[in-house]
Short mmCIF file of N, CA and C and ligand atoms in Angstrom, two decimals:
data_model
loop_
_atom_site.label_atom_id
_atom_site.label_comp_id
_atom_site.label_asym_id
_atom_site.label_seq_id
_atom_site.Cartn_x
_atom_site.Cartn_y
_atom_site.Cartn_z
N MET B 516 50.56 73.09 155.87
CA MET B 516 50.97 73.99 156.97
C MET B 516 49.81 74.94 157.33
N VAL B 517 49.60 75.11 158.60
CA VAL B 517 48.50 75.98 159.04
C VAL B 517 48.95 77.44 159.00
N PHE B 518 48.12 78.27 158.44
CA PHE B 518 48.40 79.70 158.40
C PHE B 518 47.55 80.35 159.50
N THR B 519 48.22 80.96 160.45
CA THR B 519 47.49 81.44 161.63
C THR B 519 46.92 82.85 161.43
N GLU B 520 45.98 83.18 162.29
CA GLU B 520 45.40 84.51 162.26
C GLU B 520 46.49 85.56 162.51
N HIS B 521 47.40 85.24 163.40
CA HIS B 521 48.50 86.15 163.70
C HIS B 521 49.35 86.42 162.45
N GLN B 522 49.61 85.37 161.70
CA GLN B 522 50.38 85.55 160.46
C GLN B 522 49.62 86.42 159.46
N GLU B 523 48.31 86.19 159.37
CA GLU B 523 47.49 86.99 158.47
C GLU B 523 47.57 88.47 158.87
N ILE B 524 47.48 88.73 160.15
CA ILE B 524 47.53 90.11 160.64
C ILE B 524 48.90 90.75 160.34
N LEU B 525 49.96 89.98 160.53
CA LEU B 525 51.30 90.51 160.24
C LEU B 525 51.41 90.94 158.78
N VAL B 526 50.88 90.10 157.90
CA VAL B 526 50.96 90.42 156.47
C VAL B 526 50.09 91.64 156.14
N LYS B 527 48.85 91.61 156.63
CA LYS B 527 47.94 92.71 156.31
C LYS B 527 48.45 94.04 156.85
N GLU B 528 48.92 94.04 158.08
CA GLU B 528 49.39 95.30 158.68
C GLU B 528 50.63 95.83 157.97
N SER B 529 51.52 94.94 157.61
CA SER B 529 52.73 95.44 156.95
C SER B 529 52.39 95.95 155.55
N TRP B 530 51.44 95.30 154.89
CA TRP B 530 51.04 95.81 153.57
C TRP B 530 50.38 97.19 153.70
N GLU B 531 49.54 97.37 154.70
CA GLU B 531 48.92 98.69 154.93
C GLU B 531 49.99 99.77 155.08
N ALA B 532 51.06 99.45 155.79
CA ALA B 532 52.14 100.42 155.99
C ALA B 532 52.91 100.66 154.69
N MET B 533 53.20 99.58 153.98
CA MET B 533 54.03 99.71 152.77
C MET B 533 53.32 100.40 151.63
N LYS B 534 52.00 100.21 151.54
CA LYS B 534 51.31 100.74 150.36
C LYS B 534 51.22 102.27 150.36
N GLN B 535 51.60 102.88 151.45
CA GLN B 535 51.71 104.34 151.50
C GLN B 535 52.79 104.85 150.54
N ASN B 536 53.71 103.95 150.23
CA ASN B 536 54.84 104.39 149.43
C ASN B 536 55.12 103.48 148.23
N VAL B 537 54.09 103.38 147.40
CA VAL B 537 54.17 102.47 146.26
C VAL B 537 55.29 102.80 145.26
N PRO B 538 55.50 104.06 144.91
CA PRO B 538 56.54 104.32 143.92
C PRO B 538 57.92 103.80 144.36
N GLU B 539 58.25 104.08 145.59
CA GLU B 539 59.56 103.64 146.08
C GLU B 539 59.61 102.12 146.24
N LEU B 540 58.51 101.59 146.74
CA LEU B 540 58.42 100.15 146.96
C LEU B 540 58.61 99.38 145.65
N SER B 541 57.93 99.82 144.60
CA SER B 541 58.01 99.07 143.36
C SER B 541 59.40 99.18 142.72
N LEU B 542 60.01 100.36 142.84
CA LEU B 542 61.37 100.51 142.32
C LEU B 542 62.36 99.62 143.06
N GLN B 543 62.23 99.64 144.37
CA GLN B 543 63.11 98.84 145.22
C GLN B 543 62.96 97.34 144.90
N PHE B 544 61.72 96.94 144.73
CA PHE B 544 61.42 95.55 144.41
C PHE B 544 62.12 95.14 143.11
N PHE B 545 61.92 95.98 142.12
CA PHE B 545 62.52 95.70 140.83
C PHE B 545 64.03 95.72 140.85
N THR B 546 64.58 96.73 141.51
CA THR B 546 66.03 96.84 141.61
C THR B 546 66.60 95.57 142.25
N THR B 547 65.92 95.07 143.26
CA THR B 547 66.41 93.88 143.95
C THR B 547 66.32 92.64 143.05
N ILE B 548 65.22 92.53 142.30
CA ILE B 548 65.11 91.40 141.37
C ILE B 548 66.33 91.41 140.42
N LEU B 549 66.65 92.59 139.90
CA LEU B 549 67.73 92.67 138.91
C LEU B 549 69.11 92.53 139.54
N GLU B 550 69.23 92.88 140.82
CA GLU B 550 70.48 92.64 141.54
C GLU B 550 70.74 91.14 141.64
N ILE B 551 69.69 90.41 141.96
CA ILE B 551 69.84 88.96 142.13
C ILE B 551 69.97 88.26 140.78
N ALA B 552 69.18 88.71 139.82
CA ALA B 552 69.18 88.06 138.51
C ALA B 552 69.17 89.08 137.38
N PRO B 553 70.34 89.64 137.06
CA PRO B 553 70.42 90.70 136.04
C PRO B 553 69.78 90.27 134.71
N ALA B 554 69.87 89.00 134.40
CA ALA B 554 69.36 88.53 133.10
C ALA B 554 67.85 88.64 132.99
N ALA B 555 67.18 88.80 134.11
CA ALA B 555 65.72 88.88 134.08
C ALA B 555 65.23 90.16 133.39
N LYS B 556 66.13 91.12 133.26
CA LYS B 556 65.77 92.41 132.67
C LYS B 556 65.08 92.26 131.32
N GLY B 557 65.64 91.40 130.48
CA GLY B 557 65.13 91.23 129.13
C GLY B 557 63.70 90.70 129.06
N MET B 558 63.24 90.14 130.16
CA MET B 558 61.89 89.56 130.15
C MET B 558 60.80 90.61 130.28
N PHE B 559 61.12 91.72 130.87
CA PHE B 559 60.09 92.73 131.18
C PHE B 559 60.02 93.77 130.09
N SER B 560 58.84 93.92 129.48
CA SER B 560 58.69 94.84 128.35
C SER B 560 59.08 96.27 128.71
N PHE B 561 58.81 96.66 129.96
CA PHE B 561 59.08 98.06 130.34
C PHE B 561 60.54 98.30 130.72
N LEU B 562 61.39 97.29 130.62
CA LEU B 562 62.81 97.46 130.96
C LEU B 562 63.73 97.23 129.78
N LYS B 563 63.25 96.38 128.88
CA LYS B 563 64.09 95.90 127.78
C LYS B 563 64.94 96.96 127.12
N ASP B 564 64.29 98.08 126.79
CA ASP B 564 64.97 99.06 125.96
C ASP B 564 65.59 100.22 126.72
N SER B 565 65.67 100.11 128.05
CA SER B 565 66.28 101.22 128.78
C SER B 565 67.46 100.71 129.59
N ASP B 566 68.43 101.59 129.80
CA ASP B 566 69.63 101.21 130.55
C ASP B 566 69.36 101.13 132.04
N GLU B 567 68.44 101.98 132.47
CA GLU B 567 68.13 101.99 133.89
C GLU B 567 66.69 101.59 134.11
N ILE B 568 66.38 101.35 135.35
CA ILE B 568 64.99 101.06 135.68
C ILE B 568 64.22 102.38 135.60
N PRO B 569 63.19 102.43 134.75
CA PRO B 569 62.45 103.69 134.62
C PRO B 569 61.86 104.12 135.97
N GLN B 570 62.05 105.38 136.29
CA GLN B 570 61.65 105.87 137.61
C GLN B 570 60.15 106.06 137.73
N ASN B 571 59.52 106.23 136.59
CA ASN B 571 58.11 106.59 136.70
C ASN B 571 57.24 105.87 135.68
N ASN B 572 57.41 104.57 135.64
CA ASN B 572 56.66 103.80 134.66
C ASN B 572 55.42 103.18 135.31
N PRO B 573 54.22 103.61 134.81
CA PRO B 573 52.98 103.17 135.46
C PRO B 573 52.80 101.65 135.43
N LYS B 574 53.26 101.02 134.36
CA LYS B 574 53.09 99.58 134.22
C LYS B 574 53.97 98.84 135.25
N LEU B 575 55.19 99.33 135.37
CA LEU B 575 56.09 98.73 136.37
C LEU B 575 55.46 98.82 137.75
N LYS B 576 54.96 100.01 138.06
CA LYS B 576 54.36 100.22 139.39
C LYS B 576 53.14 99.34 139.61
N SER B 577 52.25 99.32 138.62
CA SER B 577 51.01 98.59 138.84
C SER B 577 51.26 97.08 138.92
N HIS B 578 52.21 96.58 138.12
CA HIS B 578 52.52 95.15 138.21
C HIS B 578 53.18 94.80 139.53
N ALA B 579 54.10 95.64 139.94
CA ALA B 579 54.80 95.37 141.20
C ALA B 579 53.81 95.34 142.36
N VAL B 580 52.89 96.30 142.33
CA VAL B 580 51.88 96.36 143.39
C VAL B 580 51.01 95.11 143.38
N LYS B 581 50.71 94.62 142.17
CA LYS B 581 49.87 93.41 142.08
C LYS B 581 50.53 92.23 142.76
N VAL B 582 51.85 92.12 142.61
CA VAL B 582 52.54 90.99 143.24
C VAL B 582 52.38 91.07 144.77
N PHE B 583 52.56 92.27 145.32
CA PHE B 583 52.36 92.44 146.77
C PHE B 583 50.92 92.15 147.18
N LYS B 584 49.99 92.74 146.43
CA LYS B 584 48.58 92.59 146.78
C LYS B 584 48.12 91.15 146.69
N MET B 585 48.56 90.48 145.64
CA MET B 585 48.14 89.09 145.47
C MET B 585 48.71 88.22 146.58
N THR B 586 49.92 88.53 147.02
CA THR B 586 50.52 87.75 148.12
C THR B 586 49.75 88.00 149.41
N CYS B 587 49.37 89.26 149.60
CA CYS B 587 48.58 89.62 150.77
C CYS B 587 47.22 88.91 150.74
N GLU B 588 46.60 88.89 149.57
CA GLU B 588 45.32 88.18 149.44
C GLU B 588 45.49 86.68 149.67
N ALA B 589 46.61 86.15 149.20
CA ALA B 589 46.88 84.72 149.41
C ALA B 589 46.94 84.42 150.91
N ALA B 590 47.54 85.33 151.66
CA ALA B 590 47.64 85.14 153.13
C ALA B 590 46.25 85.08 153.75
N ILE B 591 45.36 85.97 153.29
CA ILE B 591 43.99 85.99 153.83
C ILE B 591 43.27 84.69 153.48
N GLN B 592 43.44 84.25 152.23
CA GLN B 592 42.79 83.01 151.80
C GLN B 592 43.33 81.79 152.54
N LEU B 593 44.62 81.79 152.78
CA LEU B 593 45.21 80.65 153.50
C LEU B 593 44.64 80.55 154.91
N ARG B 594 44.47 81.69 155.52
CA ARG B 594 43.91 81.73 156.86
C ARG B 594 42.42 81.33 156.85
N GLU B 595 41.69 81.82 155.83
CA GLU B 595 40.25 81.57 155.78
C GLU B 595 39.90 80.18 155.28
N LYS B 596 40.61 79.71 154.26
CA LYS B 596 40.21 78.44 153.65
C LYS B 596 41.35 77.45 153.47
N ASP B 597 42.48 77.74 154.12
CA ASP B 597 43.61 76.80 154.04
C ASP B 597 44.16 76.58 152.65
N LYS B 598 43.76 77.43 151.71
CA LYS B 598 44.36 77.32 150.39
C LYS B 598 44.27 78.65 149.65
N VAL B 599 45.14 78.78 148.66
CA VAL B 599 45.07 79.95 147.80
C VAL B 599 43.93 79.73 146.83
N ASP B 600 43.08 80.74 146.69
CA ASP B 600 41.88 80.59 145.89
C ASP B 600 41.75 81.74 144.91
N ILE B 601 42.48 81.63 143.80
CA ILE B 601 42.45 82.69 142.79
C ILE B 601 41.41 82.29 141.74
N PRO B 602 40.62 83.24 141.24
CA PRO B 602 39.67 82.90 140.18
C PRO B 602 40.37 82.20 139.01
N GLU B 603 39.74 81.18 138.49
CA GLU B 603 40.30 80.37 137.41
C GLU B 603 40.79 81.23 136.24
N SER B 604 40.00 82.25 135.90
CA SER B 604 40.36 83.08 134.74
C SER B 604 41.66 83.85 135.01
N THR B 605 41.82 84.35 136.23
CA THR B 605 43.04 85.09 136.60
C THR B 605 44.24 84.16 136.56
N LEU B 606 44.05 82.97 137.13
CA LEU B 606 45.13 82.00 137.18
C LEU B 606 45.57 81.61 135.76
N LYS B 607 44.60 81.37 134.90
CA LYS B 607 44.90 81.00 133.51
C LYS B 607 45.68 82.12 132.82
N TYR B 608 45.24 83.34 133.07
CA TYR B 608 45.90 84.49 132.44
C TYR B 608 47.34 84.61 132.94
N LEU B 609 47.53 84.53 134.26
CA LEU B 609 48.88 84.65 134.82
C LEU B 609 49.77 83.50 134.37
N GLY B 610 49.18 82.31 134.29
CA GLY B 610 49.94 81.15 133.79
C GLY B 610 50.45 81.42 132.39
N SER B 611 49.56 81.92 131.53
CA SER B 611 49.97 82.11 130.14
C SER B 611 50.96 83.27 129.99
N VAL B 612 50.77 84.35 130.73
CA VAL B 612 51.72 85.48 130.66
C VAL B 612 53.12 85.00 131.04
N HIS B 613 53.23 84.31 132.14
CA HIS B 613 54.56 83.90 132.63
C HIS B 613 55.19 82.83 131.74
N LEU B 614 54.36 81.95 131.23
CA LEU B 614 54.86 80.93 130.31
C LEU B 614 55.43 81.58 129.05
N LYS B 615 54.66 82.51 128.52
CA LYS B 615 55.05 83.20 127.29
C LYS B 615 56.34 83.99 127.47
N LYS B 616 56.53 84.55 128.67
CA LYS B 616 57.73 85.36 128.93
C LYS B 616 58.94 84.49 129.23
N GLY B 617 58.73 83.18 129.32
CA GLY B 617 59.87 82.28 129.56
C GLY B 617 60.25 82.13 131.02
N VAL B 618 59.32 82.42 131.91
CA VAL B 618 59.60 82.27 133.35
C VAL B 618 59.70 80.78 133.69
N ILE B 619 60.73 80.42 134.45
CA ILE B 619 60.88 79.02 134.90
C ILE B 619 60.96 78.98 136.43
N ASP B 620 60.81 77.78 136.98
CA ASP B 620 60.70 77.63 138.43
C ASP B 620 61.74 78.42 139.25
N PRO B 621 63.04 78.34 138.94
CA PRO B 621 64.02 79.05 139.78
C PRO B 621 63.78 80.56 139.85
N HIS B 622 63.13 81.12 138.83
CA HIS B 622 62.83 82.56 138.87
C HIS B 622 61.93 82.91 140.05
N PHE B 623 61.08 81.95 140.42
CA PHE B 623 60.16 82.24 141.53
C PHE B 623 60.91 82.45 142.84
N GLU B 624 62.05 81.78 142.98
CA GLU B 624 62.87 81.98 144.18
C GLU B 624 63.51 83.37 144.19
N VAL B 625 63.87 83.83 142.98
CA VAL B 625 64.46 85.17 142.85
C VAL B 625 63.44 86.23 143.28
N VAL B 626 62.23 86.10 142.75
CA VAL B 626 61.20 87.08 143.08
C VAL B 626 60.85 87.01 144.57
N LYS B 627 60.86 85.80 145.11
CA LYS B 627 60.57 85.66 146.55
C LYS B 627 61.61 86.39 147.39
N GLU B 628 62.87 86.12 147.08
CA GLU B 628 63.96 86.75 147.82
C GLU B 628 63.87 88.28 147.72
N ALA B 629 63.59 88.76 146.51
CA ALA B 629 63.49 90.21 146.29
C ALA B 629 62.30 90.79 147.07
N LEU B 630 61.19 90.07 147.06
CA LEU B 630 60.00 90.53 147.79
C LEU B 630 60.32 90.65 149.28
N LEU B 631 60.93 89.62 149.83
CA LEU B 631 61.21 89.61 151.27
C LEU B 631 62.23 90.69 151.65
N ARG B 632 63.24 90.86 150.80
CA ARG B 632 64.23 91.91 151.09
C ARG B 632 63.60 93.29 151.02
N THR B 633 62.71 93.48 150.05
CA THR B 633 62.05 94.77 149.89
C THR B 633 61.19 95.08 151.11
N ILE B 634 60.50 94.07 151.60
CA ILE B 634 59.66 94.25 152.79
C ILE B 634 60.53 94.65 153.98
N LYS B 635 61.64 93.96 154.11
CA LYS B 635 62.55 94.26 155.23
C LYS B 635 63.05 95.70 155.17
N ASP B 636 63.49 96.11 153.99
CA ASP B 636 63.98 97.49 153.83
C ASP B 636 62.88 98.52 154.07
N ALA B 637 61.68 98.20 153.60
CA ALA B 637 60.59 99.17 153.70
C ALA B 637 60.13 99.35 155.15
N LEU B 638 60.20 98.29 155.92
CA LEU B 638 59.59 98.36 157.25
C LEU B 638 60.53 98.79 158.36
N GLY B 639 61.82 98.68 158.12
CA GLY B 639 62.76 99.11 159.15
C GLY B 639 62.52 98.40 160.46
N GLU B 640 62.33 99.17 161.52
CA GLU B 640 62.24 98.52 162.84
C GLU B 640 60.92 97.81 163.08
N LYS B 641 59.95 98.02 162.19
CA LYS B 641 58.69 97.28 162.33
C LYS B 641 58.79 95.85 161.78
N TRP B 642 59.90 95.58 161.12
CA TRP B 642 60.10 94.26 160.50
C TRP B 642 60.41 93.20 161.57
N SER B 643 59.94 91.99 161.32
CA SER B 643 60.34 90.88 162.20
C SER B 643 60.51 89.60 161.38
N GLU B 644 61.27 88.69 161.94
CA GLU B 644 61.50 87.38 161.34
C GLU B 644 60.17 86.66 161.08
N GLU B 645 59.29 86.80 162.04
CA GLU B 645 57.98 86.15 161.96
C GLU B 645 57.15 86.70 160.80
N MET B 646 57.24 88.02 160.62
CA MET B 646 56.53 88.67 159.54
C MET B 646 57.07 88.18 158.20
N CYS B 647 58.39 88.05 158.15
CA CYS B 647 59.06 87.60 156.95
C CYS B 647 58.60 86.19 156.58
N SER B 648 58.49 85.31 157.57
CA SER B 648 58.11 83.94 157.21
C SER B 648 56.63 83.86 156.85
N ALA B 649 55.81 84.75 157.40
CA ALA B 649 54.39 84.78 157.00
C ALA B 649 54.26 85.18 155.52
N TRP B 650 54.96 86.23 155.12
CA TRP B 650 54.96 86.63 153.71
C TRP B 650 55.53 85.51 152.83
N GLY B 651 56.59 84.89 153.31
CA GLY B 651 57.25 83.84 152.55
C GLY B 651 56.32 82.65 152.30
N GLU B 652 55.58 82.28 153.32
CA GLU B 652 54.65 81.15 153.17
C GLU B 652 53.53 81.48 152.20
N ALA B 653 52.97 82.67 152.35
CA ALA B 653 51.88 83.08 151.46
C ALA B 653 52.39 83.12 150.01
N TYR B 654 53.58 83.67 149.84
CA TYR B 654 54.17 83.74 148.49
C TYR B 654 54.37 82.34 147.91
N ASP B 655 54.92 81.43 148.71
CA ASP B 655 55.19 80.07 148.23
C ASP B 655 53.93 79.40 147.71
N GLN B 656 52.85 79.59 148.44
CA GLN B 656 51.58 78.95 148.04
C GLN B 656 51.03 79.59 146.76
N LEU B 657 51.15 80.90 146.69
CA LEU B 657 50.70 81.60 145.49
C LEU B 657 51.54 81.18 144.28
N ALA B 658 52.85 81.13 144.49
CA ALA B 658 53.77 80.72 143.42
C ALA B 658 53.45 79.29 142.97
N ALA B 659 53.14 78.42 143.92
CA ALA B 659 52.83 77.03 143.58
C ALA B 659 51.60 76.96 142.67
N ALA B 660 50.61 77.80 142.95
CA ALA B 660 49.39 77.81 142.12
C ALA B 660 49.72 78.27 140.69
N ILE B 661 50.54 79.31 140.58
CA ILE B 661 50.90 79.82 139.24
C ILE B 661 51.77 78.80 138.50
N LYS B 662 52.72 78.21 139.22
CA LYS B 662 53.60 77.21 138.59
C LYS B 662 52.79 76.02 138.08
N ALA B 663 51.83 75.57 138.89
CA ALA B 663 51.00 74.42 138.49
C ALA B 663 50.22 74.75 137.23
N GLU B 664 49.69 75.96 137.18
CA GLU B 664 48.94 76.39 136.00
C GLU B 664 49.86 76.45 134.77
N MET B 665 51.08 76.93 134.98
CA MET B 665 52.03 77.01 133.87
C MET B 665 52.33 75.61 133.32
N LYS B 666 52.41 74.63 134.21
CA LYS B 666 52.69 73.25 133.76
C LYS B 666 51.50 72.68 133.00
N GLU B 667 50.30 73.04 133.46
CA GLU B 667 49.08 72.64 132.74
C GLU B 667 49.08 73.17 131.30
N GLU B 668 49.49 74.42 131.20
CA GLU B 668 49.37 75.10 129.90
C GLU B 668 50.53 74.78 128.96
N ALA B 669 51.63 74.28 129.54
CA ALA B 669 52.84 74.09 128.73
C ALA B 669 52.65 72.96 127.69
C1 HEM D 785 53.70 89.87 134.61
C2 HEM D 785 52.32 88.56 139.04
C3 HEM D 785 56.21 85.73 139.42
C4 HEM D 785 57.99 87.78 135.45
C5 HEM D 785 52.98 89.75 135.77
C6 HEM D 785 51.73 90.38 136.03
C7 HEM D 785 51.34 90.02 137.27
C8 HEM D 785 52.36 89.15 137.81
C9 HEM D 785 50.08 90.44 138.00
C10 HEM D 785 51.00 91.34 135.09
C11 HEM D 785 50.19 90.60 134.09
C12 HEM D 785 49.51 91.59 133.15
O1 HEM D 785 48.54 92.23 133.59
O2 HEM D 785 49.94 91.72 132.02
C13 HEM D 785 53.22 87.64 139.52
C14 HEM D 785 53.10 86.92 140.76
C15 HEM D 785 54.20 86.11 140.86
C16 HEM D 785 55.01 86.34 139.68
C17 HEM D 785 51.95 87.07 141.74
C18 HEM D 785 54.61 85.14 141.94
C19 HEM D 785 53.85 84.66 142.90
C20 HEM D 785 57.05 86.06 138.40
C21 HEM D 785 58.37 85.54 138.22
C22 HEM D 785 58.90 86.14 137.12
C23 HEM D 785 57.88 87.02 136.58
C24 HEM D 785 59.02 84.50 139.11
C25 HEM D 785 60.29 85.95 136.54
C26 HEM D 785 61.27 86.73 136.85
C27 HEM D 785 56.97 88.46 134.84
C28 HEM D 785 57.06 89.08 133.53
C29 HEM D 785 55.82 89.68 133.28
C30 HEM D 785 54.99 89.42 134.45
C31 HEM D 785 58.28 89.07 132.65
C32 HEM D 785 55.40 90.48 132.04
C33 HEM D 785 55.76 91.92 132.26
C34 HEM D 785 55.58 92.73 130.99
O3 HEM D 785 56.52 92.80 130.23
O4 HEM D 785 54.48 93.26 130.77
N1 HEM D 785 53.35 89.01 136.88
N2 HEM D 785 54.38 87.28 138.90
N3 HEM D 785 56.77 86.96 137.40
N4 HEM D 785 55.72 88.68 135.36
FE1 HEM D 785 55.07 88.01 137.13
C1 ISQ D 786 55.77 90.78 137.61
N1 ISQ D 786 55.94 89.57 138.05
C2 ISQ D 786 56.76 89.38 139.04
C3 ISQ D 786 57.43 90.38 139.67
C4 ISQ D 786 57.25 91.66 139.23
C5 ISQ D 786 57.89 92.75 139.82
C6 ISQ D 786 57.68 94.01 139.37
C7 ISQ D 786 56.84 94.23 138.32
C8 ISQ D 786 56.19 93.17 137.73
C9 ISQ D 786 56.39 91.87 138.19
#
């Protein structure tokens, strides 16, 4: 599938707007993941031992931001080179982290849904269907790269 310049711009611009409010964004993202899949809670070290989602956990924030940033970077790479191009070392590391935590393919759909819902909530009237599918496509390609690596390592 061709990733257009317009799609790249939609992703980049919406990320620029959203990153102004990282604390809220990361909490919302996480809350949505757990709404869709409550059982995922046990997988995350920063959630395991608390009843609620910690409001001010630096690790939660920085990881959540990485998911957004990496998806945004994937969009740029798709537009520039028609493929997701993550450094081998990063991919290997992410493959092993997710494998070790017991992440399986259907989980990727949960995170996708949560990501897209979070974007919609964050952007309000700036949100569009087209923007949503641009993020969705970039995420799918990024997820495919991580899943492939996980299968290699399994
Ligand atoms: C950790 C990204 C999908 C669960 C991480 C980390 C990153 C990341 C950057 C932090 C690694 C570190 O520095 O230690 C991504 C991206 C994804 C994705 C880009 C999809 C494209 C998923 C899915 C799940 C998941 C589908 C399952 C619900 C986890 C868990 C950790 C983790 C449990 C470890 C957190 C901890 O306890 O420290 N992920 N992830 N991830 N991810 Fe993902
Ligand atoms: C890690 N992997 C996937 C999704 C996440 C959401 C919030 C924090 C960390 C994450």
